[in-house]
mmCIF file of C-alpha atoms in Angstrom:
data_model
loop_
_atom_site.group_PDB
_atom_site.id
_atom_site.type_symbol
_atom_site.label_atom_id
_atom_site.label_comp_id
_atom_site.label_asym_id
_atom_site.label_seq_id
_atom_site.Cartn_x
_atom_site.Cartn_y
_atom_site.Cartn_z
ATOM 1 C CA MET A 896 -54.806 13.564 -19.696
ATOM 2 C CA SER A 897 -51.543 11.515 -19.694
ATOM 3 C CA ASN A 898 -51.128 8.606 -17.570
ATOM 4 C CA GLU A 899 -48.503 10.775 -15.870
ATOM 5 C CA GLU A 900 -51.231 13.359 -15.510
ATOM 6 C CA GLN A 901 -53.703 10.780 -14.156
ATOM 7 C CA PHE A 902 -50.959 9.691 -11.696
ATOM 8 C CA ASP A 903 -50.033 13.043 -10.552
ATOM 9 C CA ASP A 904 -53.536 14.394 -10.263
ATOM 10 C CA ARG A 905 -54.471 10.816 -7.791
ATOM 11 C CA VAL A 906 -51.349 12.018 -5.664
ATOM 12 C CA LYS A 907 -52.226 15.452 -5.496
ATOM 13 C CA ARG A 908 -55.440 14.936 -4.376
ATOM 14 C CA MET A 909 -54.802 12.310 -1.766
ATOM 15 C CA PHE A 910 -52.534 14.894 -0.269
ATOM 16 C CA GLN A 911 -55.710 17.992 -0.699
ATOM 17 C CA GLY A 912 -56.762 19.241 2.562
ATOM 18 C CA GLU A 913 -53.810 17.794 4.451
ATOM 19 C CA SER A 914 -53.591 18.881 7.917
ATOM 20 C CA ILE A 915 -51.593 18.226 11.488
ATOM 21 C CA ALA A 916 -52.229 19.938 14.847
ATOM 22 C CA PRO A 917 -48.954 21.007 15.321
ATOM 23 C CA PRO A 918 -47.790 20.664 19.136
ATOM 24 C CA ALA A 919 -49.705 23.627 21.714
ATOM 25 C CA ASN A 920 -45.871 25.049 22.900
ATOM 26 C CA LEU A 921 -45.480 25.490 19.234
ATOM 27 C CA GLU A 922 -47.315 28.386 19.509
ATOM 28 C CA GLU A 923 -45.867 30.252 22.575
ATOM 29 C CA ARG A 924 -42.642 29.750 21.090
ATOM 30 C CA LEU A 925 -43.536 31.663 17.799
ATOM 31 C CA PHE A 926 -44.693 34.613 19.420
ATOM 32 C CA ALA A 927 -42.186 34.681 22.481
ATOM 33 C CA GLN A 928 -39.697 34.993 19.566
ATOM 34 C CA LEU A 929 -42.118 37.974 17.711
ATOM 35 C CA ALA A 930 -42.248 39.449 21.061
ATOM 36 C CA PRO A 931 -40.350 42.673 20.724
ATOM 37 C CA SER A 932 -37.719 43.446 23.745
ATOM 38 C CA PRO A 933 -39.612 44.702 26.914
ATOM 39 C CA TRP A 934 -39.325 47.995 27.478
ATOM 40 C CA PRO A 935 -37.840 48.076 30.671
ATOM 41 C CA LYS A 936 -34.915 46.514 29.668
ATOM 42 C CA ARG A 937 -34.515 48.275 26.903
ATOM 43 C CA LEU A 938 -34.764 51.743 28.737
ATOM 44 C CA GLY A 939 -32.683 50.229 31.768
ATOM 45 C CA LEU A 940 -29.259 49.684 29.231
ATOM 46 C CA SER A 941 -30.028 53.016 27.432
ATOM 47 C CA MET A 942 -29.767 54.435 30.929
ATOM 48 C CA GLY A 943 -26.956 52.853 31.659
ATOM 49 C CA VAL A 944 -25.441 53.518 28.649
ATOM 50 C CA LEU A 945 -26.149 57.625 29.177
ATOM 51 C CA LEU A 946 -24.947 57.165 32.987
ATOM 52 C CA VAL A 947 -22.019 55.623 31.945
ATOM 53 C CA CYS A 948 -20.965 58.350 29.435
ATOM 54 C CA GLY A 949 -22.214 60.881 31.668
ATOM 55 C CA ALA A 950 -19.590 60.048 34.833
ATOM 56 C CA GLY A 951 -16.924 59.722 32.849
ATOM 57 C CA TRP A 952 -17.318 63.051 31.024
ATOM 58 C CA TRP A 953 -17.851 64.487 34.665
ATOM 59 C CA SER A 954 -14.679 62.894 35.966
ATOM 60 C CA ALA A 955 -12.747 64.133 33.139
ATOM 61 C CA LEU A 956 -14.113 67.718 34.051
ATOM 62 C CA SER A 957 -13.825 67.101 37.853
ATOM 63 C CA GLU A 958 -9.994 67.249 37.955
ATOM 64 C CA PRO A 959 -9.659 71.347 37.397
ATOM 65 C CA GLU A 960 -6.254 70.760 39.725
ATOM 66 C CA GLY A 961 -3.150 69.887 36.997
ATOM 67 C CA ALA A 962 -5.375 70.672 34.000
ATOM 68 C CA LEU A 963 -4.326 73.832 33.451
ATOM 69 C CA ASN A 964 -0.618 74.647 34.744
ATOM 70 C CA VAL A 965 -1.080 77.915 35.888
ATOM 71 C CA PRO A 966 0.018 78.515 39.812
ATOM 72 C CA SER A 967 -1.681 81.561 39.818
ATOM 73 C CA HIS A 968 -4.451 80.744 39.415
ATOM 74 C CA GLU A 969 -7.120 78.626 40.907
ATOM 75 C CA THR A 970 -10.504 77.138 39.803
ATOM 76 C CA SER A 971 -13.169 76.297 42.689
ATOM 77 C CA SER A 972 -13.758 73.105 43.747
ATOM 78 C CA GLU A 973 -17.129 74.145 42.936
ATOM 79 C CA ILE A 974 -17.434 72.892 39.625
ATOM 80 C CA THR A 975 -17.195 69.680 40.653
ATOM 81 C CA SER A 976 -19.738 69.684 43.311
ATOM 82 C CA ALA A 977 -22.582 71.492 40.545
ATOM 83 C CA ALA A 978 -21.378 68.360 38.091
ATOM 84 C CA GLU A 979 -22.280 66.196 40.477
ATOM 85 C CA ALA A 980 -25.323 67.516 41.565
ATOM 86 C CA VAL A 981 -25.903 67.557 37.141
ATOM 87 C CA ALA A 982 -25.014 64.131 36.503
ATOM 88 C CA GLN A 983 -27.006 62.387 39.178
ATOM 89 C CA PRO A 984 -30.441 62.715 37.720
ATOM 90 C CA LEU A 985 -28.759 60.641 34.587
ATOM 91 C CA ALA A 986 -28.952 57.816 37.362
ATOM 92 C CA LEU A 987 -33.137 57.894 37.133
ATOM 93 C CA ASP A 988 -35.752 57.473 35.123
ATOM 94 C CA GLU A 989 -37.375 61.063 35.526
ATOM 95 C CA VAL A 990 -35.790 63.154 37.317
ATOM 96 C CA ALA A 991 -37.268 64.859 40.088
ATOM 97 C CA PRO A 992 -38.628 68.956 40.175
ATOM 98 C CA LYS A 993 -35.519 69.611 43.852
ATOM 99 C CA ALA A 994 -32.954 68.497 41.439
ATOM 100 C CA SER A 995 -31.904 72.347 40.769
ATOM 101 C CA VAL A 996 -28.650 73.719 41.344
ATOM 102 C CA GLU A 997 -29.095 77.373 42.362
ATOM 103 C CA SER A 998 -25.789 79.169 40.835
ATOM 104 C CA LEU A 999 -22.383 78.084 39.708
ATOM 105 C CA GLU A 1000 -19.959 80.196 40.226
ATOM 106 C CA THR A 1001 -16.131 80.080 39.737
ATOM 107 C CA LYS A 1002 -13.927 82.359 41.080
ATOM 108 C CA VAL A 1003 -10.326 83.493 40.614
ATOM 109 C CA VAL A 1004 -8.839 83.963 43.969
ATOM 110 C CA SER A 1005 -5.184 85.453 43.010
ATOM 111 C CA GLU A 1006 -6.391 88.295 40.098
ATOM 112 C CA PRO A 1007 -8.095 90.849 42.366
ATOM 113 C CA ASP A 1008 -9.435 92.575 39.263
ATOM 114 C CA ALA A 1009 -11.009 88.971 37.839
ATOM 115 C CA THR A 1010 -15.168 89.225 37.799
ATOM 116 C CA PRO A 1011 -16.378 86.143 39.025
ATOM 117 C CA VAL A 1012 -17.746 83.929 36.214
ATOM 118 C CA HIS A 1013 -21.043 82.661 36.846
ATOM 119 C CA VAL A 1014 -22.641 79.439 35.031
ATOM 120 C CA ALA A 1015 -26.583 80.027 35.514
ATOM 121 C CA ILE A 1016 -28.820 76.812 35.808
ATOM 122 C CA GLU A 1017 -32.325 76.479 35.549
ATOM 123 C CA LYS A 1018 -33.861 77.410 38.618
ATOM 124 C CA ASN A 1019 -37.217 75.146 39.465
ATOM 125 C CA VAL A 1020 -36.565 73.000 37.075
ATOM 126 C CA PRO A 1021 -39.944 70.916 36.323
ATOM 127 C CA ARG A 1022 -40.490 67.093 35.686
ATOM 128 C CA VAL A 1023 -38.029 66.454 32.929
ATOM 129 C CA THR A 1024 -37.533 62.997 31.343
ATOM 130 C CA ALA A 1025 -34.232 61.524 31.366
ATOM 131 C CA GLN A 1026 -33.460 62.343 27.795
ATOM 132 C CA GLN A 1027 -33.993 66.262 29.054
ATOM 133 C CA ALA A 1028 -31.808 66.066 31.389
ATOM 134 C CA ALA A 1029 -28.720 64.720 29.522
ATOM 135 C CA THR A 1030 -29.622 67.757 27.210
ATOM 136 C CA GLU A 1031 -29.479 69.927 30.016
ATOM 137 C CA SER A 1032 -26.749 68.192 31.224
ATOM 138 C CA SER A 1033 -24.594 69.024 28.075
ATOM 139 C CA GLU A 1034 -25.641 72.194 27.682
ATOM 140 C CA LEU A 1035 -24.399 72.757 30.862
ATOM 141 C CA ASN A 1036 -21.043 71.452 29.846
ATOM 142 C CA HIS A 1037 -20.745 73.207 27.377
ATOM 143 C CA GLN A 1038 -21.143 76.489 29.356
ATOM 144 C CA VAL A 1039 -18.891 75.406 32.257
ATOM 145 C CA LEU A 1040 -16.270 74.460 29.249
ATOM 146 C CA GLU A 1041 -17.155 78.444 28.174
ATOM 147 C CA SER A 1042 -16.101 79.833 31.503
ATOM 148 C CA LEU A 1043 -13.269 78.014 31.617
ATOM 149 C CA GLU A 1044 -11.808 79.395 28.578
ATOM 150 C CA ARG A 1045 -12.649 82.790 29.533
ATOM 151 C CA LEU A 1046 -10.254 82.630 32.538
ATOM 152 C CA PRO A 1047 -7.964 85.486 32.515
ATOM 153 C CA VAL A 1048 -4.637 83.186 31.582
ATOM 154 C CA GLU A 1049 -2.441 85.159 30.516
ATOM 155 C CA SER A 1050 0.018 84.267 27.570
ATOM 156 C CA ILE A 1051 3.799 84.514 27.590
ATOM 157 C CA SER A 1052 4.984 85.813 23.963
ATOM 158 C CA LEU A 1053 8.033 83.774 23.148
ATOM 159 C CA GLU A 1054 10.263 85.133 20.557
ATOM 160 C CA ASN A 1055 13.766 83.732 19.496
ATOM 161 C CA SER A 1056 15.425 87.107 20.697
ATOM 162 C CA GLU A 1057 14.465 86.297 24.341
ATOM 163 C CA VAL A 1058 15.060 82.693 25.090
ATOM 164 C CA SER A 1059 18.537 83.401 26.625
ATOM 165 C CA THR A 1060 16.674 86.055 29.009
ATOM 166 C CA LEU A 1061 13.460 83.717 29.882
ATOM 167 C CA GLN A 1062 16.225 82.186 32.534
ATOM 168 C CA GLU A 1063 17.352 85.454 33.815
ATOM 169 C CA SER A 1064 16.244 87.764 36.739
ATOM 170 C CA ASN A 1065 14.466 90.498 36.043
ATOM 171 C CA ASP A 1066 14.372 92.376 39.312
ATOM 172 C CA ASP A 1067 12.623 90.416 42.125
ATOM 173 C CA GLN A 1068 10.668 88.872 39.364
ATOM 174 C CA TRP A 1069 11.561 85.530 38.073
ATOM 175 C CA VAL A 1070 9.840 84.688 34.519
ATOM 176 C CA LEU A 1071 10.160 81.062 33.755
ATOM 177 C CA PRO A 1072 8.740 78.796 30.663
ATOM 178 C CA ALA A 1073 5.349 79.372 30.904
ATOM 179 C CA VAL A 1074 3.763 75.823 29.646
ATOM 180 C CA VAL A 1075 -0.203 75.391 29.936
ATOM 181 C CA LYS A 1076 -1.035 71.414 29.609
ATOM 182 C CA LEU A 1077 -4.609 71.163 28.948
ATOM 183 C CA LYS A 1078 -6.146 67.803 30.159
ATOM 184 C CA ASN A 1079 -8.965 66.929 27.470
ATOM 185 C CA MET B 342 -60.501 36.607 -0.035
ATOM 186 C CA GLU B 343 -63.592 37.131 2.490
ATOM 187 C CA ASN B 344 -63.464 40.295 3.971
ATOM 188 C CA GLU B 345 -62.897 39.012 7.279
ATOM 189 C CA LEU B 346 -59.425 37.537 6.091
ATOM 190 C CA ILE B 347 -58.689 40.970 4.985
ATOM 191 C CA GLU B 348 -58.934 42.610 8.074
ATOM 192 C CA LEU B 349 -57.117 39.935 9.814
ATOM 193 C CA ILE B 350 -54.268 40.762 7.494
ATOM 194 C CA ASP B 351 -54.479 44.173 7.874
ATOM 195 C CA ALA B 352 -54.629 43.455 11.629
ATOM 196 C CA CYS B 353 -51.837 41.286 10.996
ATOM 197 C CA LYS B 354 -49.767 43.768 9.056
ATOM 198 C CA ARG B 355 -50.372 46.523 12.003
ATOM 199 C CA LEU B 356 -48.396 43.851 13.890
ATOM 200 C CA GLU B 357 -51.734 43.406 16.419
ATOM 201 C CA PRO B 358 -50.972 40.336 18.296
ATOM 202 C CA SER B 359 -54.552 39.131 18.458
ATOM 203 C CA ALA B 360 -54.992 38.753 14.603
ATOM 204 C CA GLN B 361 -51.884 37.547 14.296
ATOM 205 C CA ARG B 362 -52.585 34.561 16.867
ATOM 206 C CA ALA B 363 -56.048 34.362 15.156
ATOM 207 C CA VAL B 364 -54.170 33.434 11.674
ATOM 208 C CA TYR B 365 -52.178 31.259 13.684
ATOM 209 C CA ALA B 366 -55.045 29.200 14.386
ATOM 210 C CA ARG B 367 -56.676 29.484 11.466
ATOM 211 C CA TYR B 368 -53.523 27.781 9.254
ATOM 212 C CA SER B 369 -51.165 26.337 11.537
ATOM 213 C CA SER B 370 -52.077 22.913 11.152
ATOM 214 C CA MET B 371 -52.552 22.913 7.259
ATOM 215 C CA LEU B 372 -48.910 24.316 7.104
ATOM 216 C CA PHE B 373 -47.858 22.067 9.799
ATOM 217 C CA GLY B 374 -48.947 19.211 7.180
ATOM 218 C CA VAL B 375 -46.721 20.502 4.290
ATOM 219 C CA ALA B 376 -44.051 20.845 6.876
ATOM 220 C CA MET B 377 -43.839 17.251 8.120
ATOM 221 C CA ARG B 378 -44.062 16.445 4.203
ATOM 222 C CA TYR B 379 -40.692 17.769 3.687
ATOM 223 C CA THR B 380 -39.460 16.988 6.536
ATOM 224 C CA ASN B 381 -37.475 13.454 8.282
ATOM 225 C CA SER B 382 -38.883 14.686 11.565
ATOM 226 C CA ARG B 383 -41.729 16.015 13.626
ATOM 227 C CA SER B 384 -38.782 18.308 15.374
ATOM 228 C CA ASP B 385 -37.392 19.199 11.994
ATOM 229 C CA ALA B 386 -40.951 20.076 10.708
ATOM 230 C CA GLU B 387 -41.869 21.774 13.780
ATOM 231 C CA ASP B 388 -38.783 24.237 13.452
ATOM 232 C CA VAL B 389 -39.683 24.679 9.610
ATOM 233 C CA LEU B 390 -43.027 25.963 11.015
ATOM 234 C CA GLN B 391 -41.878 28.282 13.371
ATOM 235 C CA GLU B 392 -39.050 29.722 10.803
ATOM 236 C CA ALA B 393 -41.906 29.881 8.032
ATOM 237 C CA TRP B 394 -44.636 31.614 10.449
ATOM 238 C CA ILE B 395 -41.860 34.321 11.730
ATOM 239 C CA LYS B 396 -41.141 35.327 7.912
ATOM 240 C CA VAL B 397 -44.822 35.310 7.253
ATOM 241 C CA PHE B 398 -45.133 37.828 9.914
ATOM 242 C CA ARG B 399 -42.646 39.901 8.876
ATOM 243 C CA HIS B 400 -42.929 39.787 5.484
ATOM 244 C CA LEU B 401 -46.801 40.056 5.223
ATOM 245 C CA ASN B 402 -46.451 43.396 3.992
ATOM 246 C CA SER B 403 -45.311 42.143 0.518
ATOM 247 C CA PHE B 404 -48.529 40.038 0.753
ATOM 248 C CA SER B 405 -50.901 41.333 -2.333
ATOM 249 C CA GLU B 406 -54.421 40.643 -1.537
ATOM 250 C CA ASN B 407 -55.256 39.935 -4.977
ATOM 251 C CA ASN B 408 -53.357 36.636 -4.669
ATOM 252 C CA SER B 409 -54.319 33.401 -2.483
ATOM 253 C CA PHE B 410 -53.301 33.878 0.782
ATOM 254 C CA ASP B 411 -53.158 29.513 1.417
ATOM 255 C CA GLY B 412 -51.393 30.144 -1.117
ATOM 256 C CA TRP B 413 -48.717 32.493 -0.132
ATOM 257 C CA LEU B 414 -48.594 30.797 3.119
ATOM 258 C CA ARG B 415 -47.699 27.433 1.527
ATOM 259 C CA ARG B 416 -45.301 28.585 -0.720
ATOM 260 C CA ILE B 417 -43.281 30.246 2.148
ATOM 261 C CA VAL B 418 -43.306 26.629 4.017
ATOM 262 C CA VAL B 419 -42.230 24.861 1.198
ATOM 263 C CA ASN B 420 -39.359 27.574 0.832
ATOM 264 C CA THR B 421 -38.430 27.552 4.289
ATOM 265 C CA ALA B 422 -38.640 23.604 3.996
ATOM 266 C CA ILE B 423 -35.980 23.798 1.205
ATOM 267 C CA THR B 424 -33.924 25.759 2.426
ATOM 268 C CA HIS B 425 -33.575 23.562 5.359
ATOM 269 C CA TYR B 426 -33.366 20.369 3.489
ATOM 270 C CA ARG B 427 -30.457 22.388 1.250
ATOM 271 C CA ARG B 428 -28.939 23.202 4.651
ATOM 272 C CA ASN B 429 -29.057 19.277 5.944
ATOM 273 C CA LEU B 430 -27.979 17.772 2.340
ATOM 274 C CA LYS B 431 -24.034 18.436 2.389
ATOM 275 C CA HIS B 432 -24.622 15.938 5.750
ATOM 276 C CA ALA B 433 -26.744 13.627 4.350
ATOM 277 C CA HIS B 434 -25.388 10.636 2.633
ATOM 278 C CA HIS B 435 -26.490 10.800 -1.455
ATOM 279 C CA ILE B 436 -28.278 7.921 -2.908
ATOM 280 C CA ASP B 437 -28.551 7.422 -6.995
ATOM 281 C CA LEU B 438 -32.258 5.824 -7.348
ATOM 282 C CA ASP B 439 -30.461 3.759 -10.276
ATOM 283 C CA GLU B 440 -28.173 2.065 -7.214
ATOM 284 C CA VAL B 441 -32.034 1.403 -5.631
ATOM 285 C CA HIS B 442 -32.820 -0.736 -9.010
ATOM 286 C CA ALA B 443 -36.224 0.510 -9.926
ATOM 287 C CA THR B 444 -37.890 -1.406 -12.820
ATOM 288 C CA PRO B 445 -39.572 0.630 -15.439
ATOM 289 C CA ARG B 446 -42.915 -0.309 -16.384
ATOM 290 C CA ASP B 447 -45.492 1.217 -17.985
ATOM 291 C CA LEU B 448 -47.786 3.179 -15.642
ATOM 292 C CA GLU B 449 -51.250 2.138 -18.088
ATOM 293 C CA ALA B 450 -50.857 -0.810 -14.727
ATOM 294 C CA PHE B 451 -50.610 1.264 -12.235
ATOM 295 C CA LYS B 452 -54.246 3.118 -13.196
ATOM 296 C CA GLU B 453 -55.671 -0.309 -12.145
ATOM 297 C CA LEU B 454 -53.300 -0.143 -8.788
ATOM 298 C CA GLU B 455 -55.511 0.266 -5.359
ATOM 299 C CA PHE B 456 -53.173 2.365 -2.823
ATOM 300 C CA THR B 457 -53.699 4.300 0.329
ATOM 301 C CA LYS B 458 -52.237 7.329 1.514
ATOM 302 C CA GLU B 459 -50.363 5.794 4.113
ATOM 303 C CA GLU B 460 -48.864 3.329 1.709
ATOM 304 C CA LEU B 461 -48.173 6.034 -0.587
ATOM 305 C CA GLU B 462 -46.108 8.151 2.036
ATOM 306 C CA ARG B 463 -44.748 5.251 2.826
ATOM 307 C CA ALA B 464 -43.436 4.381 -1.050
ATOM 308 C CA ILE B 465 -42.469 8.726 -1.360
ATOM 309 C CA GLY B 466 -40.097 8.204 2.211
ATOM 310 C CA GLN B 467 -38.350 5.295 0.415
ATOM 311 C CA LEU B 468 -36.828 7.836 -2.119
ATOM 312 C CA PRO B 469 -33.916 9.469 -2.116
ATOM 313 C CA PRO B 470 -34.254 12.728 -0.611
ATOM 314 C CA GLY B 471 -33.493 14.674 -3.578
ATOM 315 C CA TYR B 472 -35.531 12.581 -5.663
ATOM 316 C CA GLY B 473 -38.497 13.004 -3.241
ATOM 317 C CA MET B 474 -38.335 16.653 -3.170
ATOM 318 C CA VAL B 475 -38.636 16.942 -6.683
ATOM 319 C CA PHE B 476 -41.832 14.546 -6.813
ATOM 320 C CA LYS B 477 -43.807 16.846 -4.254
ATOM 321 C CA LEU B 478 -42.753 19.624 -5.016
ATOM 322 C CA TYR B 479 -43.601 19.404 -8.641
ATOM 323 C CA VAL B 480 -46.293 16.357 -7.964
ATOM 324 C CA ILE B 481 -47.864 18.049 -5.386
ATOM 325 C CA ASP B 482 -47.283 21.379 -4.363
ATOM 326 C CA GLY B 483 -47.055 22.129 -7.897
ATOM 327 C CA PHE B 484 -43.556 23.831 -8.642
ATOM 328 C CA LYS B 485 -42.269 23.927 -12.453
ATOM 329 C CA HIS B 486 -39.136 22.415 -13.347
ATOM 330 C CA LYS B 487 -37.372 25.964 -13.101
ATOM 331 C CA GLU B 488 -38.497 27.167 -10.104
ATOM 332 C CA ILE B 489 -37.654 23.356 -8.776
ATOM 333 C CA ALA B 490 -34.273 23.509 -10.729
ATOM 334 C CA GLU B 491 -33.598 27.114 -8.981
ATOM 335 C CA GLN B 492 -34.500 26.514 -5.220
ATOM 336 C CA LEU B 493 -32.893 22.925 -5.885
ATOM 337 C CA GLY B 494 -29.616 24.379 -7.343
ATOM 338 C CA ILE B 495 -29.698 21.225 -10.092
ATOM 339 C CA ASP B 496 -29.924 21.405 -13.426
ATOM 340 C CA LEU B 497 -33.466 21.401 -14.985
ATOM 341 C CA ASN B 498 -32.742 18.510 -16.488
ATOM 342 C CA THR B 499 -31.963 16.793 -13.974
ATOM 343 C CA SER B 500 -35.127 18.057 -12.268
ATOM 344 C CA LYS B 501 -37.194 16.258 -15.216
ATOM 345 C CA SER B 502 -35.256 12.667 -14.784
ATOM 346 C CA GLN B 503 -35.491 12.659 -11.331
ATOM 347 C CA LEU B 504 -39.292 13.369 -11.667
ATOM 348 C CA SER B 505 -39.875 10.658 -14.400
ATOM 349 C CA ARG B 506 -37.826 8.090 -12.085
ATOM 350 C CA ALA B 507 -39.609 8.509 -9.132
ATOM 351 C CA ARG B 508 -42.771 8.062 -10.618
ATOM 352 C CA ARG B 509 -41.668 5.230 -11.753
ATOM 353 C CA PHE B 510 -39.859 3.809 -8.540
ATOM 354 C CA LEU B 511 -43.334 5.088 -6.340
ATOM 355 C CA GLN B 512 -45.076 2.574 -8.864
ATOM 356 C CA GLU B 513 -42.742 -0.555 -8.367
ATOM 357 C CA VAL B 514 -42.949 0.111 -4.429
ATOM 358 C CA LEU B 515 -46.720 0.333 -4.418
ATOM 359 C CA ALA B 516 -47.321 -2.507 -6.698
ATOM 360 C CA GLY B 517 -45.140 -4.360 -4.542
ATOM 361 C CA MET B 518 -46.957 -3.545 -1.593
ATOM 362 C CA SER B 519 -50.343 -4.263 -3.101
ATOM 363 C CA LYS B 520 -48.975 -7.567 -4.123
ATOM 364 C CA ARG B 521 -48.008 -8.440 -0.854
ATOM 365 C CA ALA B 522 -51.362 -6.922 0.802
ATOM 366 C CA LYS B 523 -53.357 -9.760 -1.736
ATOM 367 C CA GLU B 524 -51.111 -12.241 -0.819
ATOM 368 C CA ILE B 525 -52.262 -11.744 2.830
ATOM 369 C CA GLU B 526 -56.342 -11.377 2.152
ATOM 370 C CA SER B 527 -55.821 -14.677 0.560
#
């Protein structure tokens, strides 16, 4: 063994088995850092996000007037109330079983031959989680949209040759350029 | 490796807090000693140890039971300390050992030299940081020059020359301490 190796070995032996007790608070600091974030905090955060998304979605849907700019058709405001009834459970961790809606009926007032559009919602909803409630509400949204699409909105065909006559009266009935604007 | 330790490690891999605390209690003193050796202050050593334990628990799945668990833990603490050292290096004033006027002396005389661990620690503490790191990594923790060069971002020959100079410097300092101690005794 060379002199250098002897020196190294002597130094190494001096540090063998070296131990110094760390401060007591270090353990708590460490395990506090290792612990995952508490469940209620994460749940609250995700529920908050769901609530905001749901509220934004329903506020967009709850403006039927102006959404369809067809004067002869009226959409029942029951859609809004039903939407609110469905959106409400999103704010809760678990949805109470009473949160059920009998049915949602969309009426077309001025069309005598128009049949009411029924949007069926499950009766006697059992206890469901917020995630299930969110899924159901998105399904309902889809159904409501479908029902709106089925409304008998007559389109007016516009051909180049008829442009000049559109503004003219035809007997006692005026035909105006029909513009249908859809919001969202 | 003993069965009890294997079970503890397996439980830690399953993220069981009680097992993690048991492993911490078993090894934290040893690892704090390592962290203290590579840092300038107790608070730095605490930071290094905490960071190292987080790495240990997060990367425990990469530990093979064929290896020494102590050695694996020490490596993580040393590597964390090196990272800490390199992070602070840009703020440190670089001192070359030539400026310290170390006088080369035959290590033969050193064999007869009596010194305590405290005196050795004090002498190591007088080494410029880079030299001290190389010396501790090579002599105490058994790193190879290639590993030291990679870890510290220095040339392989720099690692070798710094180790050689560090040895001579320590010999000089320890000889001086021994001489003063004898003068006081007499």
